[in-house]
Amino acid sequence: MKAVQITSYGAADVLRVNEVDRPAPGAGEVLVSVEASSVNGHDVIIRAGEMKMVSGRRFPIGTGLDFAGTVAATGADVEGYRAGDRVWGMVHPRQRHTTAGAAEYVVVSADRIAHAPAGLSPVDAASLVVTGATALIALRDSVHLAGGERILVRGAAGGVGTAAVQLARAMGGHVTALARGHHAQLLTGLGADEVRDYGSTTSDQIGPFDVIVDTVGTELNCYRSRLGKGGRMVTVGLSASALAAIAASSVYGARRIRTFSANPGSAVLRDLAKHVTSGALRPVVHSVYPLADIAAAHEAFERGGAVGKHVVAVSA
């Protein structure tokens, strides 16, 4: 089978599409025939060598955190799935993989997949796995958004941002989206009550907010100051400076800056599917690349400025 592998740490040109043996599922595992995967920050960070304590120094290393496709086979003790079922899921982000979601087949534990929403194409499904799950965990489990609360989504045009705008609206929040001004029509269509241009809007010109969801990871203290009484903030844009700001914010108690490791299992994916089925959440895909051009997809991700997700079509 074809699988994208990291051959050494570095820029996108270290990615190779190699021929490898097709894996077989063990007990409690499922073999998925992958139709699409997407490019996530985790993939780029691993490839660049910024998480060597997790990925190690032995090559090759698989890439592709998420996937959508069909069940090809199941191992012993797997219930609820059979060959031909359409599924979506993700590999474990803290485990080392020689092949991962950007491959023709992937083996994962059955508790890391769920049935994909009916009517959603593999490309659309792959675009929502990590972004949708991250936004759902942030809003529901981290900051506990309640109906009627004022929420700011910073970096609203990105993958997590577009999902967060939609889910926040579905949860009854009054949504302010901060993004490039020319994305206003799209974000309003996704459910934003107000769109502010980050190029001409400073943090002290907006708010106060009950909830802030940040996907950028910069100027965190400035935005934290825009929380009202009882406000909560979470960031998913992690960097060295962001981690320092998160640690320093602990003195503010409930108004500190929160973060979390998005590592969704089947339960979160099933909940996410309900939001898709209800019409509350729809995919936003910026571009689709064939598997052979995954290096170009990584480069596009690193350039930034995308609206939604870069997706890799594994099967034609």
Short mmCIF file of C-alpha atoms in Angstrom, two decimals:
data_model
loop_
_atom_site.label_atom_id
_atom_site.label_comp_id
_atom_site.label_asym_id
_atom_site.label_seq_id
_atom_site.Cartn_x
_atom_site.Cartn_y
_atom_site.Cartn_z
CA MET A 1 0.00 0.00 0.00
CA LYS A 2 1.01 3.65 -0.37
CA ALA A 3 1.76 5.60 2.82
CA VAL A 4 3.23 9.02 3.45
CA GLN A 5 6.23 8.87 5.77
CA ILE A 6 8.60 11.37 7.32
CA THR A 7 12.14 10.32 6.36
CA SER A 8 13.96 12.87 8.56
CA TYR A 9 12.98 16.00 10.44
CA GLY A 10 12.78 19.15 8.39
CA ALA A 11 10.74 21.02 5.79
CA ALA A 12 7.89 19.52 3.77
CA ASP A 13 10.27 17.95 1.27
CA VAL A 14 11.18 15.25 3.82
CA LEU A 15 7.77 13.66 3.18
CA ARG A 16 7.79 10.59 0.94
CA VAL A 17 5.01 8.43 -0.50
CA ASN A 18 6.41 4.93 0.10
CA GLU A 19 5.21 1.42 -0.65
CA VAL A 20 4.79 -0.48 2.62
CA ASP A 21 3.06 -3.63 3.80
CA ARG A 22 -0.61 -3.31 4.59
CA PRO A 23 -1.13 -3.61 8.36
CA ALA A 24 -3.44 -6.17 9.94
CA PRO A 25 -5.78 -5.39 12.85
CA GLY A 26 -5.15 -7.02 16.20
CA ALA A 27 -7.61 -7.61 19.00
CA GLY A 28 -9.76 -4.55 19.58
CA GLU A 29 -8.49 -2.89 16.40
CA VAL A 30 -10.01 -1.91 13.06
CA LEU A 31 -8.39 -1.72 9.64
CA VAL A 32 -9.71 1.31 7.75
CA SER A 33 -9.40 1.85 4.01
CA VAL A 34 -8.59 5.56 4.03
CA GLU A 35 -10.21 7.86 1.48
CA ALA A 36 -9.15 11.23 2.89
CA SER A 37 -6.99 12.79 5.58
CA SER A 38 -6.22 16.41 6.44
CA VAL A 39 -3.21 18.49 7.43
CA ASN A 40 -3.13 19.58 11.07
CA GLY A 41 -0.72 21.53 13.21
CA HIS A 42 0.27 18.30 14.96
CA ASP A 43 1.41 16.80 11.63
CA VAL A 44 3.58 19.82 10.83
CA ILE A 45 5.09 20.02 14.32
CA ILE A 46 6.03 16.32 14.27
CA ARG A 47 7.52 16.62 10.78
CA ALA A 48 9.58 19.65 11.79
CA GLY A 49 11.05 17.77 14.77
CA GLU A 50 9.47 19.94 17.46
CA MET A 51 8.08 16.96 19.41
CA LYS A 52 11.01 14.54 19.39
CA MET A 53 10.21 13.38 22.91
CA VAL A 54 7.02 11.89 21.46
CA SER A 55 8.07 10.95 17.93
CA GLY A 56 11.61 9.83 18.72
CA ARG A 57 14.55 9.68 16.35
CA ARG A 58 13.84 6.48 14.43
CA PHE A 59 12.57 6.85 10.89
CA PRO A 60 10.33 6.54 8.99
CA ILE A 61 7.47 8.13 10.92
CA GLY A 62 3.89 8.16 9.68
CA THR A 63 1.91 11.37 9.22
CA GLY A 64 -1.78 12.20 9.07
CA LEU A 65 -3.56 12.59 12.40
CA ASP A 66 -7.10 12.10 11.10
CA PHE A 67 -8.85 10.08 8.42
CA ALA A 68 -12.17 9.16 6.85
CA GLY A 69 -12.90 5.98 4.96
CA THR A 70 -14.48 2.54 5.22
CA VAL A 71 -13.87 -0.43 7.49
CA ALA A 72 -11.83 -3.05 5.62
CA ALA A 73 -11.49 -5.60 8.44
CA THR A 74 -11.88 -5.93 12.20
CA GLY A 75 -9.81 -7.74 14.77
CA ALA A 76 -11.09 -9.96 17.56
CA ASP A 77 -13.37 -8.46 20.21
CA VAL A 78 -14.54 -5.57 18.02
CA GLU A 79 -18.27 -4.91 18.18
CA GLY A 80 -20.38 -2.35 16.33
CA TYR A 81 -18.36 -2.23 13.11
CA ARG A 82 -18.25 -4.42 10.04
CA ALA A 83 -16.57 -4.29 6.65
CA GLY A 84 -17.97 -1.52 4.48
CA ASP A 85 -19.05 0.79 7.31
CA ARG A 86 -18.16 4.42 6.67
CA VAL A 87 -16.13 5.77 9.58
CA TRP A 88 -14.02 8.70 10.68
CA GLY A 89 -11.40 8.92 13.39
CA MET A 90 -7.85 9.74 14.35
CA VAL A 91 -4.68 7.98 15.39
CA HIS A 92 -3.41 8.53 18.92
CA PRO A 93 -1.38 11.78 18.85
CA ARG A 94 1.01 10.70 21.59
CA GLN A 95 1.98 7.39 20.05
CA ARG A 96 4.66 6.84 17.45
CA HIS A 97 3.38 5.49 14.12
CA THR A 98 5.39 4.27 11.13
CA THR A 99 2.24 4.87 9.06
CA ALA A 100 -0.78 6.96 10.02
CA GLY A 101 -3.85 8.58 8.46
CA ALA A 102 -2.13 9.71 5.25
CA ALA A 103 -2.00 6.19 3.86
CA GLU A 104 -4.21 3.83 1.90
CA TYR A 105 -4.90 1.82 5.07
CA VAL A 106 -4.58 2.56 8.78
CA VAL A 107 -5.04 0.36 11.85
CA VAL A 108 -6.49 2.01 14.95
CA SER A 109 -8.12 0.98 18.18
CA ALA A 110 -11.89 0.68 17.78
CA ASP A 111 -12.36 3.32 20.49
CA ARG A 112 -10.77 5.95 18.21
CA ILE A 113 -13.35 5.81 15.41
CA ALA A 114 -17.07 6.35 14.98
CA HIS A 115 -19.56 6.01 12.16
CA ALA A 116 -19.24 9.02 9.86
CA PRO A 117 -22.32 11.20 9.34
CA ALA A 118 -24.48 10.00 6.47
CA GLY A 119 -24.23 12.08 3.33
CA LEU A 120 -20.83 13.56 4.18
CA SER A 121 -18.12 12.93 1.58
CA PRO A 122 -14.79 11.51 2.79
CA VAL A 123 -13.06 14.84 2.07
CA ASP A 124 -15.66 16.76 4.05
CA ALA A 125 -15.58 14.24 6.89
CA ALA A 126 -11.78 14.35 7.15
CA SER A 127 -11.90 18.15 7.33
CA LEU A 128 -14.03 18.00 10.49
CA VAL A 129 -12.45 15.30 12.64
CA VAL A 130 -9.72 17.25 14.43
CA THR A 131 -11.15 20.74 13.93
CA GLY A 132 -14.68 19.85 14.99
CA ALA A 133 -13.61 17.72 17.93
CA THR A 134 -11.21 20.41 19.14
CA ALA A 135 -13.88 23.11 18.92
CA LEU A 136 -16.46 20.91 20.65
CA ILE A 137 -14.14 20.01 23.53
CA ALA A 138 -13.08 23.66 23.91
CA LEU A 139 -16.62 25.02 24.04
CA ARG A 140 -18.42 22.25 25.89
CA ASP A 141 -15.80 20.79 28.22
CA SER A 142 -13.21 23.53 28.76
CA VAL A 143 -15.06 26.86 28.94
CA HIS A 144 -18.61 25.46 29.31
CA LEU A 145 -20.31 27.93 26.98
CA ALA A 146 -23.89 28.65 28.04
CA GLY A 147 -26.75 30.04 26.00
CA GLY A 148 -26.83 33.82 25.81
CA GLU A 149 -23.15 34.29 26.64
CA ARG A 150 -20.98 36.59 24.56
CA ILE A 151 -18.13 34.68 22.92
CA LEU A 152 -15.12 35.80 20.89
CA VAL A 153 -13.59 33.33 18.43
CA ARG A 154 -10.11 34.53 17.52
CA GLY A 155 -8.70 33.12 14.28
CA ALA A 156 -12.26 32.43 13.21
CA ALA A 157 -11.54 31.66 9.55
CA GLY A 158 -9.23 28.72 10.23
CA GLY A 159 -10.19 25.08 10.60
CA VAL A 160 -10.91 25.14 14.33
CA GLY A 161 -12.24 28.69 14.11
CA THR A 162 -14.91 27.94 11.51
CA ALA A 163 -16.06 24.94 13.55
CA ALA A 164 -16.07 26.96 16.78
CA VAL A 165 -18.20 29.72 15.25
CA GLN A 166 -20.82 27.19 14.14
CA LEU A 167 -20.88 25.19 17.36
CA ALA A 168 -20.95 28.32 19.52
CA ARG A 169 -23.99 29.53 17.59
CA ALA A 170 -25.65 26.13 17.99
CA MET A 171 -25.04 26.33 21.76
CA GLY A 172 -26.81 29.68 21.91
CA GLY A 173 -23.80 31.96 22.19
CA HIS A 174 -23.65 35.49 20.81
CA VAL A 175 -20.65 35.08 18.51
CA THR A 176 -18.05 37.69 17.60
CA ALA A 177 -15.61 36.38 15.00
CA LEU A 178 -12.16 37.96 14.71
CA ALA A 179 -10.57 37.30 11.31
CA ARG A 180 -9.56 39.04 8.11
CA GLY A 181 -12.26 41.44 7.04
CA HIS A 182 -12.85 39.84 3.65
CA HIS A 183 -14.02 36.67 5.42
CA ALA A 184 -17.00 38.50 6.94
CA GLN A 185 -19.62 37.11 4.55
CA LEU A 186 -18.48 33.52 5.08
CA LEU A 187 -18.37 33.84 8.86
CA THR A 188 -21.76 35.53 9.02
CA GLY A 189 -23.10 32.64 6.98
CA LEU A 190 -21.62 30.21 9.51
CA GLY A 191 -23.44 31.93 12.35
CA ALA A 192 -21.31 34.82 13.56
CA ASP A 193 -23.39 37.70 14.92
CA GLU A 194 -20.52 40.12 14.41
CA VAL A 195 -17.25 39.95 12.45
CA ARG A 196 -14.30 42.18 13.32
CA ASP A 197 -11.23 42.63 11.11
CA TYR A 198 -8.17 41.68 13.11
CA GLY A 199 -6.01 43.92 10.93
CA SER A 200 -7.79 47.04 12.16
CA THR A 201 -9.09 45.88 15.55
CA THR A 202 -7.03 45.83 18.72
CA SER A 203 -7.95 43.81 21.79
CA ASP A 204 -8.95 46.91 23.77
CA GLN A 205 -11.55 47.83 21.14
CA ILE A 206 -13.74 44.78 21.74
CA GLY A 207 -15.46 43.03 24.61
CA PRO A 208 -15.99 42.35 27.36
CA PHE A 209 -16.74 38.69 26.67
CA ASP A 210 -17.97 35.81 28.77
CA VAL A 211 -15.91 33.35 26.74
CA ILE A 212 -12.89 33.63 24.46
CA VAL A 213 -11.73 30.80 22.20
CA ASP A 214 -8.29 31.54 20.78
CA THR A 215 -6.76 29.58 17.91
CA VAL A 216 -3.79 31.90 17.30
CA GLY A 217 -1.62 31.63 20.42
CA THR A 218 -0.26 35.19 20.52
CA GLU A 219 -1.14 38.27 22.63
CA LEU A 220 -2.97 35.98 25.02
CA ASN A 221 -2.71 38.28 28.03
CA CYS A 222 -4.14 41.19 26.05
CA TYR A 223 -7.19 39.18 25.08
CA ARG A 224 -7.56 37.61 28.52
CA SER A 225 -8.00 41.14 29.87
CA ARG A 226 -11.18 41.41 27.77
CA LEU A 227 -12.96 38.79 29.87
CA GLY A 228 -15.85 40.03 31.94
CA LYS A 229 -16.64 38.91 35.46
CA GLY A 230 -16.82 35.13 35.51
CA GLY A 231 -15.27 34.96 32.04
CA ARG A 232 -13.34 31.96 30.72
CA MET A 233 -10.69 31.69 28.01
CA VAL A 234 -9.13 28.73 26.21
CA THR A 235 -6.40 28.62 23.57
CA VAL A 236 -5.56 25.83 21.16
CA GLY A 237 -2.74 27.79 19.48
CA LEU A 238 0.23 26.53 21.43
CA SER A 239 3.77 27.89 21.24
CA ALA A 240 6.54 28.59 23.74
CA SER A 241 5.17 32.09 24.38
CA ALA A 242 1.63 30.75 24.69
CA LEU A 243 2.68 28.16 27.26
CA ALA A 244 4.40 30.90 29.28
CA ALA A 245 1.25 33.04 29.18
CA ILE A 246 -0.90 30.07 30.22
CA ALA A 247 1.34 29.34 33.20
CA ALA A 248 1.47 32.99 34.28
CA SER A 249 -2.31 33.35 34.06
CA SER A 250 -2.89 30.84 36.87
CA VAL A 251 -2.96 33.76 39.34
CA TYR A 252 -6.31 34.78 37.84
CA GLY A 253 -8.08 31.61 38.99
CA ALA A 254 -11.24 30.94 36.99
CA ARG A 255 -10.28 33.74 34.57
CA ARG A 256 -6.98 32.05 33.70
CA ILE A 257 -6.07 30.95 30.18
CA ARG A 258 -6.95 27.31 29.70
CA THR A 259 -5.67 24.76 27.22
CA PHE A 260 -6.06 21.04 26.66
CA SER A 261 -4.85 18.13 24.56
CA ALA A 262 -7.48 17.34 21.93
CA ASN A 263 -7.45 13.57 21.90
CA PRO A 264 -11.04 12.60 21.07
CA GLY A 265 -12.30 9.05 21.24
CA SER A 266 -15.47 7.50 19.85
CA ALA A 267 -17.83 9.33 22.23
CA VAL A 268 -16.71 12.79 21.08
CA LEU A 269 -16.83 11.73 17.44
CA ARG A 270 -20.37 10.43 17.88
CA ASP A 271 -21.41 13.73 19.47
CA LEU A 272 -19.74 15.60 16.63
CA ALA A 273 -21.66 13.54 14.09
CA LYS A 274 -24.93 14.59 15.75
CA HIS A 275 -24.06 18.25 15.18
CA VAL A 276 -23.34 17.52 11.52
CA THR A 277 -26.55 15.54 11.08
CA SER A 278 -28.62 18.29 12.71
CA GLY A 279 -27.19 20.86 10.30
CA ALA A 280 -25.44 22.83 13.04
CA LEU A 281 -21.97 22.05 11.69
CA ARG A 282 -20.81 21.92 8.10
CA PRO A 283 -17.33 21.47 6.61
CA VAL A 284 -15.25 24.34 5.29
CA VAL A 285 -12.59 23.02 2.90
CA HIS A 286 -9.99 25.39 1.51
CA SER A 287 -8.20 23.01 -0.86
CA VAL A 288 -7.83 19.33 -1.75
CA TYR A 289 -4.52 17.69 -2.71
CA PRO A 290 -3.80 14.21 -4.06
CA LEU A 291 -1.68 11.99 -1.83
CA ALA A 292 1.35 12.48 -4.07
CA ASP A 293 1.22 16.24 -3.40
CA ILE A 294 1.02 16.10 0.39
CA ALA A 295 4.22 18.17 0.66
CA ALA A 296 2.42 21.00 -1.11
CA ALA A 297 -0.47 20.65 1.36
CA HIS A 298 1.96 20.99 4.28
CA GLU A 299 3.55 24.04 2.67
CA ALA A 300 0.16 25.65 2.17
CA PHE A 301 -0.72 25.00 5.81
CA GLU A 302 2.50 26.65 6.95
CA ARG A 303 1.90 29.72 4.79
CA GLY A 304 -1.37 30.30 6.65
CA GLY A 305 -4.29 32.38 5.48
CA ALA A 306 -6.48 29.41 4.59
CA VAL A 307 -10.23 29.49 5.11
CA GLY A 308 -11.02 26.10 6.62
CA LYS A 309 -8.95 23.01 5.95
CA HIS A 310 -6.36 21.58 3.58
CA VAL A 311 -7.44 18.01 2.83
CA VAL A 312 -5.52 15.16 1.22
CA ALA A 313 -7.54 12.82 -1.02
CA VAL A 314 -5.97 9.40 -0.49
CA SER A 315 -8.13 7.51 -3.00
CA ALA A 316 -9.26 9.02 -6.28
#
